Coordinates of C-alpha atoms in Angstrom, one line a residue:
X1 CA -50.8 6.3 24.9
X2 CA -48.8 3.4 23.2
X3 CA -50.4 4.2 19.9
X4 CA -49.3 7.8 20.1
X5 CA -45.8 6.6 21.0
X6 CA -45.7 4.3 18.0
X7 CA -46.9 7.1 15.7
X8 CA -44.1 9.3 16.9
X9 CA -41.2 6.8 17.1
X10 CA -41.9 4.8 13.8
X11 CA -40.9 7.7 11.5
X12 CA -37.8 8.4 13.7
X13 CA -36.7 4.8 13.5
X14 CA -37.1 4.9 9.7
X15 CA -35.0 8.0 9.5
X16 CA -32.3 6.4 11.8
X17 CA -32.3 3.3 9.6
X18 CA -31.8 5.4 6.4
X19 CA -29.0 7.4 8.0
X20 CA -27.4 4.1 9.2
X21 CA -27.5 2.6 5.7
X22 CA -26.0 5.8 4.2
X23 CA -23.2 5.9 6.7
X24 CA -22.4 2.2 6.1
X25 CA -22.2 2.7 2.3
X26 CA -20.1 5.8 2.6
X27 CA -17.9 4.2 5.2
X28 CA -17.2 1.2 3.0
X29 CA -16.1 3.4 0.2
X30 CA -14.0 5.6 2.4
X31 CA -12.3 2.7 4.1
X32 CA -11.3 1.2 0.7
X33 CA -9.9 4.6 -0.3
X34 CA -8.0 5.0 2.9
X35 CA -6.6 1.5 2.6
X36 CA -5.4 2.2 -0.9
X37 CA -3.8 5.5 0.4
X38 CA -2.0 3.5 3.1
X39 CA -0.6 1.1 0.5
X40 CA 0.6 4.0 -1.6
X41 CA 2.1 5.6 1.5
X42 CA 4.1 2.4 2.3
X43 CA 5.4 2.3 -1.3
X44 CA 6.5 5.9 -1.1
X45 CA 8.4 5.1 2.1
X46 CA 10.0 2.0 0.6
X47 CA 11.1 3.9 -2.5
X48 CA 12.5 6.8 -0.5
X49 CA 10.0 9.4 -1.9
X50 CA 9.1 10.4 1.7
X51 CA 11.0 10.4 4.9
X52 CA 10.1 8.3 8.0
X53 CA 8.7 11.4 9.7
X54 CA 6.5 12.3 6.8
X55 CA 5.3 8.7 6.6
X56 CA 4.5 8.5 10.3
X57 CA 2.5 11.8 10.2
X58 CA 0.5 10.8 7.2
X59 CA 0.0 7.2 8.5
X60 CA -1.4 8.6 11.8
X61 CA -4.0 10.7 9.9
X62 CA -5.1 7.8 7.7
X63 CA -5.3 5.4 10.7
X64 CA -7.3 7.9 12.7
X65 CA -9.8 8.1 9.8
X66 CA -10.1 4.3 9.6
X67 CA -10.7 4.2 13.4
X68 CA -13.4 6.9 13.0
X69 CA -15.1 4.8 10.3
X70 CA -15.0 1.7 12.4
X71 CA -16.4 3.6 15.4
X72 CA -19.2 4.9 13.2
X73 CA -20.0 1.4 12.0
X74 CA -20.1 0.0 15.5
X75 CA -22.3 2.9 16.6
X76 CA -24.7 2.3 13.7
X77 CA -24.8 -1.4 14.4
X78 CA -25.8 -0.5 17.9
X79 CA -28.7 1.6 16.5
X80 CA -29.8 -1.4 14.3
X81 CA -29.6 -3.7 17.3
X82 CA -31.7 -1.3 19.4
X83 CA -34.3 -1.1 16.6
X84 CA -34.7 -4.9 16.4
X85 CA -34.8 -5.4 20.2

């Protein structure tokens, strides 16, 4: 029975690992882009290009995206920990 379990779970673990690596790579790229966008947003506010309300709305969206990336990284780290344990 254990051999059958290993035959079934090993490919699934490999797929989970591949997905985890892809998410981490994509998340890193996205977080850099979002951080750059936040910097540009702060500059727009400081130079008066956008209002405080526009700034707050756009900042909230960008920060939510960063939070989602962080949650995804934590979740994928949990998958990696589960695989090694």
